[in-house]
CSV table of N, CA and C in Angstrom, one decimal:
chain,number,residue,atom,x,y,z
A,1,MET,N,28.7,-35.7,-84.3
A,1,MET,CA,27.5,-36.0,-85.1
A,1,MET,C,26.9,-38.2,-84.4
A,2,LYS,N,26.3,-38.1,-84.7
A,2,LYS,CA,25.4,-39.3,-84.4
A,2,LYS,C,25.0,-40.1,-86.2
A,3,VAL,N,25.1,-41.7,-86.1
A,3,VAL,CA,24.7,-41.5,-87.5
A,3,VAL,C,24.1,-43.2,-87.2
A,4,THR,N,22.9,-43.3,-87.6
A,4,THR,CA,21.8,-44.2,-87.8
A,4,THR,C,21.0,-44.8,-88.9
A,5,PHE,N,21.4,-45.7,-89.3
A,5,PHE,CA,20.6,-46.7,-90.5
A,5,PHE,C,20.0,-47.8,-90.1
A,6,VAL,N,18.6,-47.9,-90.7
A,6,VAL,CA,17.3,-48.3,-90.3
A,6,VAL,C,17.5,-49.0,-91.6
A,7,TRP,N,17.1,-50.5,-91.3
A,7,TRP,CA,17.1,-51.2,-92.7
A,7,TRP,C,16.6,-52.5,-92.3
A,8,GLY,N,15.1,-53.4,-92.9
A,8,GLY,CA,15.4,-54.5,-93.0
A,8,GLY,C,14.5,-54.6,-94.1
A,9,LEU,N,13.7,-56.0,-94.3
A,9,LEU,CA,11.7,-56.0,-94.9
A,9,LEU,C,11.0,-55.5,-94.7
A,10,GLY,N,10.4,-55.0,-96.3
A,10,GLY,CA,8.9,-54.1,-96.0
A,10,GLY,C,8.0,-54.9,-94.8
A,11,GLY,N,7.6,-53.5,-94.5
A,11,GLY,CA,6.6,-53.9,-93.6
A,11,GLY,C,6.7,-54.5,-91.5
A,12,VAL,N,8.3,-53.8,-91.5
A,12,VAL,CA,8.6,-54.6,-90.3
A,12,VAL,C,8.7,-53.3,-89.6
A,13,GLY,N,8.6,-52.2,-90.0
A,13,GLY,CA,7.8,-50.8,-88.9
A,13,GLY,C,9.3,-49.9,-88.8
A,14,LYS,N,10.3,-50.2,-90.0
A,14,LYS,CA,11.6,-49.3,-90.2
A,14,LYS,C,10.7,-47.8,-90.2
A,15,SER,N,9.9,-47.5,-91.0
A,15,SER,CA,9.3,-46.0,-91.1
A,15,SER,C,9.4,-45.4,-90.0
A,16,HIS,N,8.5,-46.3,-89.0
A,16,HIS,CA,7.9,-46.1,-87.8
A,16,HIS,C,9.2,-45.5,-87.0
A,17,ILE,N,10.1,-46.8,-86.6
A,17,ILE,CA,11.2,-46.8,-86.1
A,17,ILE,C,11.9,-45.0,-86.3
A,18,SER,N,12.2,-45.4,-87.7
A,18,SER,CA,12.9,-44.2,-87.8
A,18,SER,C,12.2,-42.8,-87.3
A,19,LEU,N,11.3,-42.5,-87.8
A,19,LEU,CA,10.2,-41.1,-87.6
A,19,LEU,C,10.4,-40.9,-86.1
A,20,ARG,N,9.8,-42.0,-85.5
A,20,ARG,CA,10.3,-42.1,-83.3
A,20,ARG,C,12.1,-41.6,-82.8
A,21,GLU,N,12.8,-42.1,-83.8
A,21,GLU,CA,14.2,-42.0,-83.9
A,21,GLU,C,14.5,-40.7,-83.7
A,22,ALA,N,13.9,-40.2,-84.8
A,22,ALA,CA,14.2,-38.1,-85.2
A,22,ALA,C,14.0,-37.4,-84.3
A,23,ILE,N,12.0,-38.0,-84.1
A,23,ILE,CA,11.8,-37.5,-83.0
A,23,ILE,C,12.4,-37.3,-81.8
A,24,LYS,N,13.2,-38.1,-80.7
A,24,LYS,CA,13.8,-38.5,-79.9
A,24,LYS,C,14.1,-37.8,-80.2
A,25,SER,N,15.3,-38.2,-80.3
A,25,SER,CA,17.0,-37.1,-81.3
A,25,SER,C,16.3,-35.8,-81.4
A,26,ALA,N,15.9,-35.4,-82.1
A,26,ALA,CA,15.3,-33.3,-82.0
A,26,ALA,C,15.1,-33.0,-81.1
A,27,SER,N,15.0,-33.7,-79.6
A,27,SER,CA,14.5,-32.8,-78.7
A,27,SER,C,16.1,-32.2,-77.9
A,28,GLY,N,17.8,-32.8,-78.8
A,28,GLY,CA,18.7,-32.3,-77.9
A,28,GLY,C,19.6,-31.4,-79.0
A,29,GLU,N,19.4,-31.9,-79.8
A,29,GLU,CA,20.3,-32.4,-81.6
A,29,GLU,C,19.5,-32.1,-83.1
A,30,ARG,N,20.6,-30.9,-83.2
A,30,ARG,CA,19.9,-31.3,-85.1
A,30,ARG,C,19.8,-32.6,-85.7
A,31,VAL,N,18.7,-32.8,-86.5
A,31,VAL,CA,18.2,-33.7,-87.4
A,31,VAL,C,18.4,-33.9,-88.4
A,32,LEU,N,18.8,-34.5,-89.5
A,32,LEU,CA,18.8,-34.8,-90.9
A,32,LEU,C,18.4,-36.3,-91.1
A,33,MET,N,17.0,-37.0,-91.5
A,33,MET,CA,16.7,-38.1,-91.7
A,33,MET,C,16.6,-38.0,-93.1
A,34,MET,N,17.4,-38.8,-93.8
A,34,MET,CA,17.4,-39.7,-95.1
A,34,MET,C,16.9,-40.8,-95.7
A,35,THR,N,16.3,-40.5,-96.9
A,35,THR,CA,15.8,-41.9,-97.0
A,35,THR,C,16.0,-42.1,-98.2
A,36,LEU,N,16.1,-43.4,-98.8
A,36,LEU,CA,16.1,-43.7,-100.3
A,36,LEU,C,15.1,-44.3,-100.2
A,37,ASP,N,14.2,-44.3,-100.4
A,37,ASP,CA,12.7,-45.3,-100.6
A,37,ASP,C,11.8,-44.7,-101.4
A,38,PRO,N,12.0,-46.1,-101.7
A,38,PRO,CA,11.1,-44.4,-103.5
A,38,PRO,C,9.6,-44.3,-103.2
A,39,SER,N,8.9,-44.6,-101.6
A,39,SER,CA,7.7,-44.6,-101.2
A,39,SER,C,7.8,-43.5,-100.7
A,40,ASP,N,6.9,-42.6,-100.5
A,40,ASP,CA,6.4,-41.6,-99.8
A,40,ASP,C,6.6,-41.6,-98.1
A,41,ARG,N,6.2,-42.7,-98.2
A,41,ARG,CA,5.9,-43.4,-96.5
A,41,ARG,C,5.9,-42.7,-95.6
A,42,LEU,N,7.2,-42.2,-95.6
A,42,LEU,CA,8.1,-41.5,-94.5
A,42,LEU,C,7.2,-40.7,-94.4
A,43,PHE,N,7.4,-39.5,-95.3
A,43,PHE,CA,7.2,-38.2,-95.1
A,43,PHE,C,5.3,-37.9,-94.9
A,44,HIS,N,5.0,-38.9,-95.6
A,44,HIS,CA,3.3,-39.7,-94.8
A,44,HIS,C,2.9,-39.2,-93.4
A,45,LEU,N,4.4,-40.1,-92.6
A,45,LEU,CA,3.6,-40.6,-91.5
A,45,LEU,C,4.1,-39.0,-90.8
A,46,ALA,N,4.9,-38.4,-91.2
A,46,ALA,CA,5.4,-36.9,-90.6
A,46,ALA,C,4.2,-35.9,-90.7
A,47,GLY,N,3.1,-36.7,-92.1
A,47,GLY,CA,2.4,-35.5,-92.4
A,47,GLY,C,2.9,-33.9,-92.9
A,48,VAL,N,4.2,-33.9,-93.6
A,48,VAL,CA,4.4,-33.6,-94.8
A,48,VAL,C,4.6,-33.8,-96.4
A,49,GLU,N,4.5,-33.3,-97.3
A,49,GLU,CA,4.7,-33.9,-98.2
A,49,GLU,C,6.3,-33.5,-99.0
A,50,PRO,N,6.7,-34.0,-100.2
A,50,PRO,CA,8.0,-34.2,-100.2
A,50,PRO,C,8.4,-33.6,-100.8
A,51,THR,N,9.6,-32.7,-101.1
A,51,THR,CA,10.2,-31.4,-101.9
A,51,THR,C,11.3,-31.8,-102.7
A,52,ALA,N,11.1,-30.8,-103.2
A,52,ALA,CA,12.4,-31.2,-103.6
A,52,ALA,C,14.0,-30.4,-102.9
A,53,GLY,N,14.7,-31.0,-102.2
A,53,GLY,CA,15.8,-31.1,-101.4
A,53,GLY,C,14.9,-30.6,-99.8
A,54,VAL,N,15.5,-30.8,-99.0
A,54,VAL,CA,15.3,-30.7,-98.2
A,54,VAL,C,13.4,-30.2,-97.3
A,55,THR,N,13.1,-31.2,-96.7
A,55,THR,CA,11.7,-30.8,-95.7
A,55,THR,C,11.5,-30.8,-94.2
A,56,ARG,N,11.6,-29.6,-93.9
A,56,ARG,CA,11.6,-29.0,-93.0
A,56,ARG,C,10.1,-29.8,-92.2
A,57,VAL,N,10.4,-30.6,-90.6
A,57,VAL,CA,8.5,-31.4,-89.9
A,57,VAL,C,8.9,-31.1,-88.9
A,58,THR,N,7.8,-30.7,-87.9
A,58,THR,CA,7.6,-30.1,-87.0
A,58,THR,C,6.1,-31.3,-86.3
A,59,VAL,N,6.8,-32.4,-85.5
A,59,VAL,CA,6.2,-33.2,-84.7
A,59,VAL,C,5.9,-32.8,-83.1
A,60,HIS,N,5.1,-32.8,-82.5
A,60,HIS,CA,5.0,-32.4,-81.1
A,60,HIS,C,5.8,-31.7,-80.4
A,61,GLN,N,5.8,-30.0,-81.5
A,61,GLN,CA,6.9,-29.3,-81.2
A,61,GLN,C,8.2,-30.1,-81.5
A,62,HIS,N,8.8,-31.1,-81.7
A,62,HIS,CA,10.5,-31.4,-82.3
A,62,HIS,C,9.9,-31.2,-83.9
A,63,HIS,N,11.5,-30.5,-84.2
A,63,HIS,CA,11.3,-30.2,-85.0
A,63,HIS,C,13.5,-30.9,-85.7
A,64,PHE,N,12.3,-31.6,-87.3
A,64,PHE,CA,14.0,-32.1,-87.7
A,64,PHE,C,13.9,-31.8,-89.5
A,65,ASP,N,14.8,-32.4,-90.2
A,65,ASP,CA,14.2,-32.2,-90.8
A,65,ASP,C,14.9,-33.3,-91.8
A,66,MET,N,14.0,-33.8,-92.9
A,66,MET,CA,13.8,-35.0,-93.8
A,66,MET,C,14.1,-34.4,-95.5
A,67,LYS,N,14.9,-35.6,-95.8
A,67,LYS,CA,15.6,-35.6,-97.2
A,67,LYS,C,15.6,-37.0,-98.2
A,68,LYS,N,14.4,-37.0,-99.8
A,68,LYS,CA,14.8,-38.1,-100.1
A,68,LYS,C,16.0,-38.3,-101.2
A,69,LEU,N,16.7,-39.2,-100.9
A,69,LEU,CA,17.8,-39.3,-101.9
A,69,LEU,C,17.1,-40.5,-102.9
A,70,ASN,N,17.8,-39.6,-104.2
A,70,ASN,CA,18.3,-40.3,-105.6
A,70,ASN,C,18.7,-41.6,-105.7
A,71,PRO,N,18.9,-43.1,-105.4
A,71,PRO,CA,19.9,-43.5,-105.2
A,71,PRO,C,21.0,-43.7,-106.1
A,72,SER,N,20.8,-43.9,-107.6
A,72,SER,CA,21.5,-43.7,-109.0
A,72,SER,C,22.5,-42.6,-108.7
A,73,LYS,N,21.8,-40.9,-108.5
A,73,LYS,CA,22.2,-40.2,-108.0
A,73,LYS,C,23.6,-40.3,-107.3
A,74,LEU,N,23.0,-41.0,-105.7
A,74,LEU,CA,24.0,-41.6,-104.3
A,74,LEU,C,24.8,-42.1,-104.8
A,75,LEU,N,25.1,-43.3,-106.0
A,75,LEU,CA,26.1,-44.0,-106.1
A,75,LEU,C,26.8,-43.2,-106.9
A,76,GLU,N,26.6,-42.4,-108.2
A,76,GLU,CA,27.3,-41.6,-108.5
A,76,GLU,C,27.9,-40.9,-107.4
A,77,ALA,N,27.6,-40.1,-106.7
A,77,ALA,CA,28.0,-38.9,-106.2
A,77,ALA,C,29.4,-39.9,-105.0
A,78,LEU,N,28.7,-41.3,-104.7
A,78,LEU,CA,30.2,-41.9,-104.4
A,78,LEU,C,31.0,-42.1,-104.6
A,79,ASP,N,30.7,-42.9,-106.5
A,79,ASP,CA,31.9,-43.2,-107.2
A,79,ASP,C,32.3,-42.3,-107.5
A,80,GLY,N,32.9,-41.4,-107.3
A,80,GLY,CA,33.5,-39.8,-107.2
A,80,GLY,C,32.3,-38.8,-108.9
A,81,SER,N,33.3,-39.2,-110.7
A,81,SER,CA,32.9,-38.4,-111.5
A,81,SER,C,31.8,-39.6,-112.5
A,82,LYS,N,31.9,-41.0,-112.3
A,82,LYS,CA,31.7,-42.1,-112.8
A,82,LYS,C,30.4,-42.5,-113.0
A,83,SER,N,29.2,-42.3,-113.7
A,83,SER,CA,27.7,-42.5,-114.3
A,83,SER,C,27.3,-43.7,-113.5
A,84,ALA,N,26.9,-44.3,-112.4
A,84,ALA,CA,26.7,-45.6,-112.0
A,84,ALA,C,26.3,-46.2,-113.4
A,85,SER,N,26.7,-47.9,-113.3
A,85,SER,CA,26.5,-48.6,-114.6
A,85,SER,C,24.9,-48.7,-114.5
A,86,PRO,N,24.6,-49.1,-115.8
A,86,PRO,CA,23.5,-49.5,-116.3
A,86,PRO,C,22.7,-50.8,-115.4
A,87,THR,N,24.0,-51.4,-115.6
A,87,THR,CA,23.4,-52.8,-114.8
A,87,THR,C,23.2,-52.6,-113.4
A,88,LEU,N,24.1,-51.8,-113.1
A,88,LEU,CA,23.0,-51.4,-111.3
A,88,LEU,C,22.1,-50.4,-111.4
A,89,LYS,N,21.8,-50.0,-111.9
A,89,LYS,CA,20.4,-48.9,-112.3
A,89,LYS,C,19.7,-50.0,-112.1
A,90,ALA,N,19.9,-51.0,-113.4
A,90,ALA,CA,18.2,-51.6,-113.5
A,90,ALA,C,17.9,-52.4,-112.6
A,91,PHE,N,19.0,-52.7,-111.9
A,91,PHE,CA,19.2,-53.5,-110.7
A,91,PHE,C,18.0,-52.8,-109.5
A,92,TYR,N,18.8,-51.9,-108.8
A,92,TYR,CA,18.2,-50.6,-108.4
A,92,TYR,C,16.4,-50.6,-108.8
A,93,GLU,N,15.8,-50.6,-109.8
A,93,GLU,CA,14.7,-50.2,-110.5
A,93,GLU,C,14.3,-51.3,-110.4
A,94,LYS,N,14.7,-52.4,-110.6
A,94,LYS,CA,13.8,-54.0,-110.4
A,94,LYS,C,13.9,-54.4,-108.4
A,95,MET,N,14.5,-53.7,-107.7
A,95,MET,CA,14.3,-53.9,-106.5
A,95,MET,C,13.1,-52.6,-106.2
A,96,ALA,N,13.3,-51.6,-106.9
A,96,ALA,CA,12.3,-50.7,-106.0
A,96,ALA,C,11.3,-51.0,-106.1
A,97,SER,N,11.0,-51.5,-108.0
A,97,SER,CA,9.7,-51.8,-108.1
A,97,SER,C,9.3,-53.3,-106.9
A,98,GLY,N,10.3,-54.3,-106.6
A,98,GLY,CA,9.7,-55.0,-105.7
A,98,GLY,C,8.9,-54.9,-104.6
A,99,LEU,N,10.0,-53.5,-104.0
A,99,LEU,CA,9.7,-52.9,-102.6
A,99,LEU,C,7.9,-52.5,-102.6
A,100,GLN,N,7.8,-51.8,-104.2
A,100,GLN,CA,6.5,-51.2,-104.0
A,100,GLN,C,5.5,-52.3,-104.3
A,101,GLU,N,6.1,-53.2,-104.7
A,101,GLU,CA,4.5,-54.3,-105.0
A,101,GLU,C,4.2,-55.2,-103.9
A,102,SER,N,5.4,-55.2,-102.9
A,102,SER,CA,5.5,-56.0,-101.5
A,102,SER,C,4.2,-54.9,-100.6
A,103,TYR,N,4.2,-53.6,-100.8
A,103,TYR,CA,3.8,-53.1,-100.3
A,103,TYR,C,2.7,-52.3,-100.5
A,104,ARG,N,2.5,-52.7,-101.7
A,104,ARG,CA,0.9,-52.9,-101.9
A,104,ARG,C,0.1,-54.0,-101.9
A,105,ASP,N,0.5,-55.2,-101.5
A,105,ASP,CA,0.5,-56.4,-101.5
A,105,ASP,C,0.1,-56.2,-99.2
A,106,TRP,N,0.7,-55.6,-99.3
A,106,TRP,CA,0.3,-55.8,-97.7
A,106,TRP,C,-0.8,-54.5,-97.3
A,107,GLU,N,-0.9,-53.7,-97.7
A,107,GLU,CA,-1.6,-52.0,-97.7
A,107,GLU,C,-2.7,-53.2,-97.5
């Protein structure tokens, strides 16, 4: 199993790089691309609408799966049975809002 993280500032090409890597990897192995991005940009670049659960994607005869994760739920799952703290949830909401504003300004 190979795990790759793509992280960086807004507008630097993370979505394009992630999609390219998924397509390259899909030619030889099963691929599940997961995103924490509050926007659906990655899905739209792949030409699909996000669904609840896993979305099957085909690009140039390469098949892979995509899944949008809920960051608050992910944090709770990583921390066992504890709920994410209100402070952490507020921080994420503020960060996500800022990312969306930055993206809108960039478009």
